[in-house]
MMTF fields as JSON, N, C-alpha, C and O atoms, coordinates in Angstrom:
{
  "mmtfVersion": "1.0.0",
  "mmtfProducer": "UNKNOWN",
  "numBonds": 463,
  "numAtoms": 464,
  "numGroups": 116,
  "numChains": 1,
  "numModels": 1,
  "chainsPerModel": [1],
  "groupsPerChain": [116],
  "chainIdList": ["A"],
  "bondAtomList": [4, 2, 8, 6, 12, 10, 16, 14, 20, 18, 24, 22, 28, 26, 32, 30, 36, 34, 40, 38, 44, 42, 48, 46, 52, 50, 56, 54, 60, 58, 64, 62, 68, 66, 72, 70, 76, 74, 80, 78, 84, 82, 88, 86, 92, 90, 96, 94, 100, 98, 104, 102, 108, 106, 112, 110, 116, 114, 120, 118, 124, 122, 128, 126, 132, 130, 136, 134, 140, 138, 144, 142, 148, 146, 152, 150, 156, 154, 160, 158, 164, 162, 168, 166, 172, 170, 176, 174, 180, 178, 184, 182, 188, 186, 192, 190, 196, 194, 200, 198, 204, 202, 208, 206, 212, 210, 216, 214, 220, 218, 224, 222, 228, 226, 232, 230, 236, 234, 240, 238, 244, 242, 248, 246, 252, 250, 256, 254, 260, 258, 264, 262, 268, 266, 272, 270, 276, 274, 280, 278, 284, 282, 288, 286, 292, 290, 296, 294, 300, 298, 304, 302, 308, 306, 312, 310, 316, 314, 320, 318, 324, 322, 328, 326, 332, 330, 336, 334, 340, 338, 344, 342, 348, 346, 352, 350, 356, 354, 360, 358, 364, 362, 368, 366, 372, 370, 376, 374, 380, 378, 384, 382, 388, 386, 392, 390, 396, 394, 400, 398, 404, 402, 408, 406, 412, 410, 416, 414, 420, 418, 424, 422, 428, 426, 432, 430, 436, 434, 440, 438, 444, 442, 448, 446, 452, 450, 456, 454, 460, 458],
  "bondOrderList": [1, 1, 1, 1, 1, 1, 1, 1, 1, 1, 1, 1, 1, 1, 1, 1, 1, 1, 1, 1, 1, 1, 1, 1, 1, 1, 1, 1, 1, 1, 1, 1, 1, 1, 1, 1, 1, 1, 1, 1, 1, 1, 1, 1, 1, 1, 1, 1, 1, 1, 1, 1, 1, 1, 1, 1, 1, 1, 1, 1, 1, 1, 1, 1, 1, 1, 1, 1, 1, 1, 1, 1, 1, 1, 1, 1, 1, 1, 1, 1, 1, 1, 1, 1, 1, 1, 1, 1, 1, 1, 1, 1, 1, 1, 1, 1, 1, 1, 1, 1, 1, 1, 1, 1, 1, 1, 1, 1, 1, 1, 1, 1, 1, 1, 1],
  "groupList": [{"groupName": "MET", "atomNameList": ["N", "CA", "C", "O"], "elementList": ["N", "C", "C", "O"], "formalChargeList": [0, 0, 0, 0], "bondAtomList": [1, 0, 2, 1, 3, 2], "bondOrderList": [1, 1, 2], "singleLetterCode": "M", "chemCompType": "L-PEPTIDE LINKING"}, {"groupName": "ILE", "atomNameList": ["N", "CA", "C", "O"], "elementList": ["N", "C", "C", "O"], "formalChargeList": [0, 0, 0, 0], "bondAtomList": [1, 0, 2, 1, 3, 2], "bondOrderList": [1, 1, 2], "singleLetterCode": "I", "chemCompType": "L-PEPTIDE LINKING"}, {"groupName": "LYS", "atomNameList": ["N", "CA", "C", "O"], "elementList": ["N", "C", "C", "O"], "formalChargeList": [0, 0, 0, 0], "bondAtomList": [1, 0, 2, 1, 3, 2], "bondOrderList": [1, 1, 2], "singleLetterCode": "K", "chemCompType": "L-PEPTIDE LINKING"}, {"groupName": "LEU", "atomNameList": ["N", "CA", "C", "O"], "elementList": ["N", "C", "C", "O"], "formalChargeList": [0, 0, 0, 0], "bondAtomList": [1, 0, 2, 1, 3, 2], "bondOrderList": [1, 1, 2], "singleLetterCode": "L", "chemCompType": "L-PEPTIDE LINKING"}, {"groupName": "TYR", "atomNameList": ["N", "CA", "C", "O"], "elementList": ["N", "C", "C", "O"], "formalChargeList": [0, 0, 0, 0], "bondAtomList": [1, 0, 2, 1, 3, 2], "bondOrderList": [1, 1, 2], "singleLetterCode": "Y", "chemCompType": "L-PEPTIDE LINKING"}, {"groupName": "THR", "atomNameList": ["N", "CA", "C", "O"], "elementList": ["N", "C", "C", "O"], "formalChargeList": [0, 0, 0, 0], "bondAtomList": [1, 0, 2, 1, 3, 2], "bondOrderList": [1, 1, 2], "singleLetterCode": "T", "chemCompType": "L-PEPTIDE LINKING"}, {"groupName": "CYS", "atomNameList": ["N", "CA", "C", "O"], "elementList": ["N", "C", "C", "O"], "formalChargeList": [0, 0, 0, 0], "bondAtomList": [1, 0, 2, 1, 3, 2], "bondOrderList": [1, 1, 2], "singleLetterCode": "C", "chemCompType": "L-PEPTIDE LINKING"}, {"groupName": "ASN", "atomNameList": ["N", "CA", "C", "O"], "elementList": ["N", "C", "C", "O"], "formalChargeList": [0, 0, 0, 0], "bondAtomList": [1, 0, 2, 1, 3, 2], "bondOrderList": [1, 1, 2], "singleLetterCode": "N", "chemCompType": "L-PEPTIDE LINKING"}, {"groupName": "SER", "atomNameList": ["N", "CA", "C", "O"], "elementList": ["N", "C", "C", "O"], "formalChargeList": [0, 0, 0, 0], "bondAtomList": [1, 0, 2, 1, 3, 2], "bondOrderList": [1, 1, 2], "singleLetterCode": "S", "chemCompType": "L-PEPTIDE LINKING"}, {"groupName": "GLU", "atomNameList": ["N", "CA", "C", "O"], "elementList": ["N", "C", "C", "O"], "formalChargeList": [0, 0, 0, 0], "bondAtomList": [1, 0, 2, 1, 3, 2], "bondOrderList": [1, 1, 2], "singleLetterCode": "E", "chemCompType": "L-PEPTIDE LINKING"}, {"groupName": "PHE", "atomNameList": ["N", "CA", "C", "O"], "elementList": ["N", "C", "C", "O"], "formalChargeList": [0, 0, 0, 0], "bondAtomList": [1, 0, 2, 1, 3, 2], "bondOrderList": [1, 1, 2], "singleLetterCode": "F", "chemCompType": "L-PEPTIDE LINKING"}, {"groupName": "ASP", "atomNameList": ["N", "CA", "C", "O"], "elementList": ["N", "C", "C", "O"], "formalChargeList": [0, 0, 0, 0], "bondAtomList": [1, 0, 2, 1, 3, 2], "bondOrderList": [1, 1, 2], "singleLetterCode": "D", "chemCompType": "L-PEPTIDE LINKING"}, {"groupName": "VAL", "atomNameList": ["N", "CA", "C", "O"], "elementList": ["N", "C", "C", "O"], "formalChargeList": [0, 0, 0, 0], "bondAtomList": [1, 0, 2, 1, 3, 2], "bondOrderList": [1, 1, 2], "singleLetterCode": "V", "chemCompType": "L-PEPTIDE LINKING"}, {"groupName": "GLY", "atomNameList": ["N", "CA", "C", "O"], "elementList": ["N", "C", "C", "O"], "formalChargeList": [0, 0, 0, 0], "bondAtomList": [1, 0, 2, 1, 3, 2], "bondOrderList": [1, 1, 2], "singleLetterCode": "G", "chemCompType": "PEPTIDE LINKING"}, {"groupName": "PRO", "atomNameList": ["N", "CA", "C", "O"], "elementList": ["N", "C", "C", "O"], "formalChargeList": [0, 0, 0, 0], "bondAtomList": [1, 0, 2, 1, 3, 2], "bondOrderList": [1, 1, 2], "singleLetterCode": "P", "chemCompType": "L-PEPTIDE LINKING"}, {"groupName": "ARG", "atomNameList": ["N", "CA", "C", "O"], "elementList": ["N", "C", "C", "O"], "formalChargeList": [0, 0, 0, 0], "bondAtomList": [1, 0, 2, 1, 3, 2], "bondOrderList": [1, 1, 2], "singleLetterCode": "R", "chemCompType": "L-PEPTIDE LINKING"}, {"groupName": "GLN", "atomNameList": ["N", "CA", "C", "O"], "elementList": ["N", "C", "C", "O"], "formalChargeList": [0, 0, 0, 0], "bondAtomList": [1, 0, 2, 1, 3, 2], "bondOrderList": [1, 1, 2], "singleLetterCode": "Q", "chemCompType": "L-PEPTIDE LINKING"}, {"groupName": "HIS", "atomNameList": ["N", "CA", "C", "O"], "elementList": ["N", "C", "C", "O"], "formalChargeList": [0, 0, 0, 0], "bondAtomList": [1, 0, 2, 1, 3, 2], "bondOrderList": [1, 1, 2], "singleLetterCode": "H", "chemCompType": "L-PEPTIDE LINKING"}, {"groupName": "ALA", "atomNameList": ["N", "CA", "C", "O"], "elementList": ["N", "C", "C", "O"], "formalChargeList": [0, 0, 0, 0], "bondAtomList": [1, 0, 2, 1, 3, 2], "bondOrderList": [1, 1, 2], "singleLetterCode": "A", "chemCompType": "L-PEPTIDE LINKING"}],
  "groupTypeList": [0, 1, 2, 2, 1, 3, 3, 4, 5, 3, 6, 3, 3, 1, 1, 7, 8, 6, 8, 3, 7, 2, 8, 9, 3, 10, 9, 9, 5, 11, 10, 10, 12, 9, 8, 3, 7, 5, 5, 4, 9, 8, 4, 13, 1, 3, 13, 12, 8, 9, 4, 8, 2, 5, 5, 8, 11, 13, 3, 4, 5, 1, 5, 14, 0, 13, 15, 3, 1, 7, 1, 2, 1, 16, 2, 12, 12, 9, 7, 8, 9, 4, 9, 9, 3, 2, 16, 9, 3, 2, 11, 17, 4, 2, 7, 7, 1, 2, 12, 7, 11, 12, 4, 1, 6, 16, 18, 13, 5, 1, 0, 1, 11, 6, 15, 7],
  "groupIdList": [1, 2, 3, 4, 5, 6, 7, 8, 9, 10, 11, 12, 13, 14, 15, 16, 17, 18, 19, 20, 21, 22, 23, 24, 25, 26, 27, 28, 29, 30, 31, 32, 33, 34, 35, 36, 37, 38, 39, 40, 41, 42, 43, 44, 45, 46, 47, 48, 49, 50, 51, 52, 53, 54, 55, 56, 57, 58, 59, 60, 61, 62, 63, 64, 65, 66, 67, 68, 69, 70, 71, 72, 73, 74, 75, 76, 77, 78, 79, 80, 81, 82, 83, 84, 85, 86, 87, 88, 89, 90, 91, 92, 93, 94, 95, 96, 97, 98, 99, 100, 101, 102, 103, 104, 105, 106, 107, 108, 109, 110, 111, 112, 113, 114, 115, 116],
  "secStructList": [7, 2, 2, 2, 2, 2, 2, 2, 2, 2, 2, 2, 2, 2, 2, 2, 2, 2, 2, 2, 2, 2, 2, 2, 2, 2, 2, 2, 2, 2, 2, 2, 2, 2, 2, 2, 2, 2, 6, 7, 1, 7, 7, 7, 1, 6, 6, 4, 4, 4, 4, 7, 3, 3, 7, 6, 6, 1, 1, 3, 3, 3, 3, 3, 3, 6, 6, 3, 3, 3, 3, 3, 3, 1, 1, 7, 7, 7, 2, 2, 2, 2, 2, 2, 2, 2, 2, 2, 2, 2, 2, 2, 2, 6, 6, 7, 6, 6, 7, 7, 3, 3, 3, 3, 7, 6, 6, 1, 1, 3, 3, 3, 3, 7, 7, 7],
  "xCoordList": [-5.551, -4.136, -3.293, -2.374, -3.604, -2.853, -3.053, -2.118, -4.266, -4.531, -3.677, -3.162, -3.531, -2.714, -1.254, -0.586, -0.767, 0.627, 0.825, 1.825, -0.097, -0.001, -0.052, 0.718, -0.958, -1.065, 0.216, 0.707, 0.747, 1.99, 3.137, 3.929, 3.227, 4.277, 4.141, 5.135, 2.922, 2.674, 3.088, 3.701, 2.753, 3.144, 4.662, 5.199, 5.344, 6.806, 7.409, 8.369, 6.864, 7.357, 7.155, 8.044, 6.011, 5.737, 6.686, 7.261, 6.853, 7.75, 9.184, 9.897, 9.591, 10.954, 11.195, 12.26, 10.238, 10.427, 10.508, 11.275, 9.74, 9.81, 11.162, 11.737, 11.677, 12.952, 14.097, 15.103, 13.974, 15.009, 15.087, 16.186, 13.94, 13.927, 14.649, 15.469, 14.366, 14.951, 16.385, 17.145, 16.776, 18.166, 19.11, 20.181, 18.732, 19.567, 19.59, 20.635, 18.445, 18.38, 19.315, 20.074, 19.261, 20.119, 21.603, 22.446, 21.923, 23.313, 23.808, 24.922, 22.975, 23.36, 23.496, 24.464, 22.544, 22.649, 23.841, 24.52, 24.1, 25.28, 26.565, 27.479, 26.623, 27.794, 28.023, 29.147, 26.963, 27.104, 27.459, 28.303, 26.833, 27.14, 28.611, 29.299, 29.095, 30.492, 31.453, 32.511, 31.096, 32.008, 32.186, 33.229, 31.185, 31.33, 32.329, 32.828, 32.617, 33.585, 34.97, 35.973, 35.035, 36.314, 36.814, 38.013, 35.936, 36.35, 36.094, 36.961, 34.909, 34.509, 34.253, 33.71, 34.654, 34.27, 32.817, 32.041, 32.48, 31.13, 30.963, 31.941, 29.746, 29.487, 29.27, 29.161, 29.206, 28.995, 27.569, 26.741, 27.303, 25.96, 25.892, 24.872, 26.948, 26.961, 27.343, 28.229, 26.693, 27.037, 26.612, 27.164, 25.625, 25.216, 24.595, 24.622, 24.038, 23.378, 24.364, 23.965, 25.639, 26.619, 26.824, 27.296, 26.475, 26.605, 25.317, 25.329, 24.212, 22.911, 22.919, 23.542, 22.209, 22.043, 20.559, 19.833, 20.111, 18.745, 18.826, 19.634, 17.979, 17.995, 17.617, 16.962, 18.029, 17.825, 16.357, 16.031, 15.459, 14.031, 13.431, 12.251, 14.251, 13.791, 12.896, 12.328, 12.761, 11.825, 12.39, 11.637, 13.702, 14.307, 15.466, 16.24, 15.575, 16.746, 17.406, 16.75, 18.714, 19.494, 20.468, 21.252, 20.414, 21.264, 21.934, 21.254, 23.271, 23.961, 24.099, 24.377, 23.902, 24.048, 24.751, 24.196, 25.95, 26.706, 26.943, 27.57, 26.448, 26.541, 25.157, 24.941, 24.224, 22.872, 22.691, 23.258, 21.907, 21.602, 20.093, 19.335, 19.668, 18.257, 17.749, 18.408, 16.586, 15.967, 14.583, 13.753, 14.352, 13.059, 12.459, 13.135, 11.195, 10.469, 9.976, 9.317, 10.287, 10.026, 8.654, 8.51, 7.678, 6.303, 5.401, 5.831, 4.189, 3.243, 2.823, 2.303, 3.059, 2.723, 2.059, 2.14, 1.415, 0.812, 1.909, 2.998, 1.61, 2.552, 2.945, 4.059, 2.035, 2.321, 3.501, 4.227, 3.696, 4.819, 6.146, 7.143, 6.154, 7.353, 7.601, 8.745, 6.538, 6.683, 7.261, 8.135, 6.772, 7.263, 8.736, 9.526, 9.1, 10.492, 11.389, 12.496, 10.917, 11.68, 11.959, 13.084, 10.95, 11.129, 12.091, 12.908, 11.996, 12.915, 14.359, 15.274, 14.557, 15.9, 16.388, 17.558, 15.503, 15.872, 16.33, 17.342, 15.582, 15.945, 17.282, 18.107, 17.479, 18.705, 19.929, 20.987, 19.791, 20.925, 20.936, 21.732, 20.09, 19.974, 21.276, 21.493, 22.134, 23.394, 24.606, 25.749, 24.355, 25.439, 25.717, 24.884, 26.878, 27.19, 27.411, 27.452, 27.554, 27.749, 26.44, 26.451, 25.311, 23.996, 23.355, 23.127, 23.068, 22.443, 20.935, 20.346, 20.311, 18.849, 18.408, 19.151, 17.206, 16.523, 15.161, 14.43, 14.811, 13.553, 12.973, 13.663, 11.7, 11.033, 11.173, 10.755, 11.755, 11.98, 10.77, 9.847, 10.8, 9.685, 9.389, 8.248, 10.397, 10.206, 9.475, 9.144, 9.222, 8.512, 9.414, 8.946, 10.694, 11.634, 12.222, 11.967, 13.005, 13.63, 15.077, 15.769, 15.54, 16.933, 17.601, 17.03, 18.809, 19.69, 20.726, 21.493, 20.745, 21.6, 22.904, 22.909, 24.005, 25.331, 26.22, 27.446, 25.601, 26.398, 27.121, 26.635, 28.3, 29.115, 28.525, 29.071],
  "yCoordList": [-32.487, -32.404, -32.236, -31.418, -33.007, -32.916, -31.546, -30.988, -30.999, -29.666, -28.608, -27.693, -28.739, -27.795, -27.87, -26.846, -29.082, -29.271, -28.688, -28.014, -28.932, -28.383, -26.857, -26.196, -26.309, -24.857, -24.261, -23.246, -24.877, -24.418, -24.475, -23.537, -25.576, -25.732, -24.68, -24.099, -24.438, -23.432, -22.041, -21.274, -21.731, -20.427, -20.29, -19.23, -21.334, -21.296, -21.095, -20.34, -21.756, -21.595, -20.171, -19.604, -19.596, -18.22, -17.252, -16.38, -17.395, -16.518, -16.676, -15.689, -17.892, -18.156, -17.585, -17.018, -17.719, -17.193, -15.679, -15.105, -15.011, -13.552, -13.117, -12.155, -13.793, -13.389, -13.664, -12.955, -14.685, -14.941, -13.787, -13.372, -13.257, -12.118, -10.94, -10.299, -10.652, -9.484, -9.739, -8.786, -10.98, -11.231, -10.801, -10.259, -11.032, -10.566, -9.04, -8.442, -8.416, -6.951, -6.419, -5.479, -7.015, -6.568, -6.804, -5.985, -7.906, -8.159, -7.064, -6.563, -6.698, -5.658, -4.298, -3.58, -3.935, -2.639, -2.629, -1.611, -3.75, -3.842, -3.613, -2.93, -4.191, -4.008, -2.528, -2.041, -1.808, -0.39, 0.429, 1.323, 0.139, 0.87, 0.672, 1.64, -0.551, -0.833, -0.212, 0.287, -0.237, 0.306, 1.81, 2.349, 2.496, 3.928, 4.196, 5.313, 3.206, 3.357, 2.87, 3.321, 1.951, 1.331, 1.635, 1.846, 1.665, 1.775, 3.152, 3.716, 3.69, 4.955, 6.006, 5.712, 7.232, 8.351, 8.701, 9.066, 8.574, 8.882, 8.21, 8.022, 7.849, 7.286, 8.368, 8.061, 9.62, 10.709, 10.738, 9.895, 11.733, 11.905, 11.378, 10.818, 11.548, 11.106, 9.634, 9.178, 8.905, 7.509, 6.564, 5.471, 6.971, 6.102, 4.805, 3.798, 4.818, 3.607, 2.465, 1.301, 2.772, 1.7, 0.912, -0.224, 1.505, 0.831, 0.156, -0.606, 0.421, -0.128, -1.644, -2.283, -2.2, -3.652, -3.938, -3.208, -4.984, -5.469, -6.866, -7.685, -7.139, -8.466, -9.512, -9.199, -10.74, -11.813, -12.06, -12.551, -11.723, -11.892, -10.689, -10.7, -9.642, -8.458, -7.546, -6.598, -7.812, -7.052, -5.722, -4.762, -5.644, -4.43, -3.973, -4.789, -2.658, -2.071, -1.153, -0.311, -1.324, -0.552, 0.308, -0.209, 1.623, 2.55, 3.519, 4.287, 3.488, 4.468, 5.798, 5.826, 6.896, 8.24, 9.083, 9.331, 9.516, 10.242, 9.337, 8.285, 9.736, 8.903, 8.438, 8.104, 8.426, 7.924, 6.637, 6.477, 5.732, 4.483, 4.433, 4.424, 4.401, 4.441, 3.024, 2.242, 2.697, 1.385, 1.595, 2.311, 0.954, 1.061, -0.33, -1.277, -0.442, -1.696, -1.687, -0.739, -2.72, -2.753, -3.322, -3.973, -3.082, -3.434, -2.416, -1.714, -2.335, -1.401, -1.96, -3.072, -1.167, -1.59, -0.438, 0.719, -0.773, 0.238, 0.928, 0.383, 2.109, 2.836, 2.032, 2.167, 1.199, 0.41, -0.544, -0.849, -1.015, -1.909, -1.147, -1.682, 0.108, 0.937, 1.248, 1.239, 1.519, 1.778, 0.568, 0.702, -0.611, -1.846, -2.076, -2.425, -1.878, -2.056, -1.023, -1.348, 0.22, 1.261, 0.842, 0.981, 0.336, -0.074, -1.256, -1.305, -2.202, -3.349, -2.896, -3.396, -1.94, -1.414, -0.609, -0.702, 0.177, 0.918, -0.054, 0.177, -1.136, -2.141, -2.804, -3.057, -3.078, -3.724, -2.854, -3.368, -1.541, -0.619, 0.166, 1.093, -0.177, 0.628, 0.73, 1.739, -0.251, -0.207, 0.07, -0.081, 0.471, 0.743, 2.244, 3.031, 2.635, 4.062, 4.72, 5.948, 3.931, 4.488, 4.979, 5.76, 4.527, 4.9, 5.926, 5.665, 7.102, 8.175, 8.019, 8.275, 7.594, 7.522, 6.639, 6.426, 6.133, 5.432, 6.089, 6.17, 6.562, 7.294, 7.097, 6.671, 7.416, 7.413, 8.816, 9.784, 8.936, 10.262, 10.689, 9.908, 11.924, 12.492, 11.72, 11.709, 11.078, 10.335, 9.011, 8.304, 8.672, 7.44, 6.228, 5.092, 6.46, 5.361, 5.488, 6.463, 4.498, 4.513, 4.921, 4.471, 5.77, 6.209, 5.728, 5.811, 5.231, 4.95, 6.069, 6.192, 6.873, 8.05, 7.712, 7.404, 7.769, 7.482, 8.712, 8.599, 9.896, 11.127, 11.354, 10.999, 11.958, 12.268, 13.405, 13.801],
  "zCoordList": [-25.053, -24.725, -25.987, -26.017, -27.025, -28.275, -28.912, -29.488, -28.815, -29.369, -28.668, -29.31, -27.355, -26.606, -27.033, -27.181, -27.229, -27.656, -29.05, -29.296, -29.953, -31.301, -31.29, -31.988, -30.498, -30.39, -29.815, -30.31, -28.793, -28.18, -29.188, -29.285, -29.938, -30.945, -32.039, -32.474, -32.479, -33.507, -33.024, -33.767, -31.791, -31.214, -31.158, -31.479, -30.761, -30.707, -32.092, -32.245, -33.086, -34.455, -34.95, -35.585, -34.669, -35.095, -34.408, -35.059, -33.12, -32.365, -32.864, -33.042, -33.083, -33.532, -34.924, -35.172, -35.837, -37.186, -37.172, -37.945, -36.318, -36.21, -35.687, -36.197, -34.693, -34.126, -35.094, -35.061, -35.964, -36.956, -37.949, -38.318, -38.393, -39.308, -38.685, -39.343, -37.457, -36.807, -36.37, -36.204, -36.18, -35.786, -36.904, -36.63, -38.149, -39.261, -39.313, -39.569, -39.071, -39.023, -37.943, -38.181, -36.761, -35.663, -35.977, -35.611, -36.646, -37.041, -37.981, -37.83, -38.95, -39.913, -39.237, -39.489, -38.386, -37.714, -36.762, -36.634, -36.094, -35.223, -36.019, -35.557, -37.22, -38.082, -38.371, -38.253, -38.751, -39.063, -37.824, -37.896, -36.703, -35.474, -35.109, -34.784, -35.157, -34.81, -35.816, -35.433, -37.101, -38.116, -37.953, -38.321, -37.406, -37.157, -36.042, -35.91, -35.26, -34.179, -34.591, -34.038, -35.56, -35.891, -37.295, -37.48, -38.285, -39.678, -40.272, -40.939, -40.032, -40.637, -39.564, -38.499, -39.867, -39.019, -39.317, -38.433, -40.609, -41.08, -42.431, -43.154, -42.781, -44.096, -45.148, -46.335, -44.73, -45.672, -46.19, -45.843, -47.031, -47.587, -49.018, -49.422, -49.776, -51.17, -51.258, -50.536, -52.121, -52.341, -51.242, -51.117, -50.43, -49.324, -49.817, -49.11, -51.02, -51.519, -51.713, -51.688, -51.904, -52.064, -50.772, -50.809, -49.636, -48.346, -47.895, -46.928, -48.574, -48.156, -48.163, -49.011, -47.193, -47.098, -46.98, -46.305, -47.622, -47.474, -46.891, -47.33, -45.893, -45.274, -46.319, -47.313, -46.087, -47.067, -47.382, -48.463, -46.442, -46.708, -47.439, -47.789, -47.671, -48.386, -47.571, -48.111, -46.287, -45.464, -44.976, -44.814, -44.737, -44.196, -45.072, -45.573, -45.251, -45.887, -44.873, -44.259, -44.705, -43.745, -44.545, -45.341, -44.329, -45.069, -44.106, -43.426, -44.041, -43.208, -43.947, -45.146, -43.222, -43.772, -42.719, -41.648, -43.012, -42.007, -40.813, -40.943, -39.653, -38.45, -38.001, -36.836, -38.958, -38.722, -39.514, -40.595, -38.975, -39.683, -39.869, -38.899, -41.126, -41.486, -41.744, -42.429, -41.199, -41.412, -41.997, -41.437, -43.137, -43.805, -43.927, -44.329, -43.58, -43.776, -45.219, -45.646, -45.956, -47.393, -47.766, -48.8, -46.946, -47.276, -46.599, -45.684, -47.031, -46.427, -45.075, -44.979, -44.034, -42.679, -41.94, -42.354, -40.862, -39.996, -39.176, -38.996, -38.694, -37.851, -36.62, -36.113, -36.142, -34.944, -35.159, -34.213, -36.392, -36.654, -36.569, -36.085, -37.043, -36.887, -35.415, -34.961, -34.673, -33.235, -32.519, -31.663, -32.872, -32.252, -32.581, -31.704, -33.85, -34.253, -33.574, -33.144, -33.475, -32.786, -31.345, -30.865, -30.662, -29.267, -29.153, -28.234, -30.077, -30.052, -30.26, -29.605, -31.181, -31.407, -30.202, -29.828, -29.594, -28.376, -27.29, -26.629, -27.111, -26.111, -26.457, -25.579, -27.739, -28.197, -27.93, -27.569, -28.103, -27.965, -26.652, -26.505, -25.714, -24.49, -23.707, -23.037, -23.761, -23.017, -23.911, -23.478, -25.143, -26.076, -26.086, -26.537, -25.593, -25.477, -26.838, -26.921, -27.904, -29.247, -29.85, -30.801, -29.304, -29.837, -28.911, -27.73, -29.474, -28.698, -28.588, -27.538, -29.692, -29.721, -30.869, -31.827, -30.766, -31.851, -31.959, -30.971, -33.153, -33.299, -34.696, -35.622, -34.819, -36.121, -36.687, -36.053, -37.874, -38.444, -39.289, -39.519, -39.734, -40.493, -41.778, -42.24, -42.358, -43.61, -43.366, -44.318, -42.099, -41.793, -41.691, -41.767, -41.52, -41.316, -39.914, -39.207, -39.526, -38.199, -38.337, -39.249, -37.438, -37.418, -36.131, -35.044, -36.282, -35.148, -35.173, -36.128, -34.132, -34.059, -33.352, -32.16, -34.087, -33.529, -33.578, -33.553, -33.649, -33.723, -32.407, -31.333, -32.523, -31.326, -30.553, -29.524]
}
């Protein structure tokens, strides 16, 4: 019985720590998506690095370019991790009319498409 409780607690901690990492990512991407509707018409192509944000754990870098938001995982990962993140972002933005699509681009990063 104690082993089951410990295993259950460990699983909850792992799940919770994963969602905390991505909650900051979602907060940052939400900020950029909203700013394209309220503050900026476009982030432009030049000087995009000045707008880049990296999550506090250093795992994700978010860079707006024009009306696209690029997300790069800052460690070597399998393609399946990008696929999983793409699906989580698609689910997160599925009811947001400002987001047209979420996809993996040719450069191997994820794009959130907010083009008109």
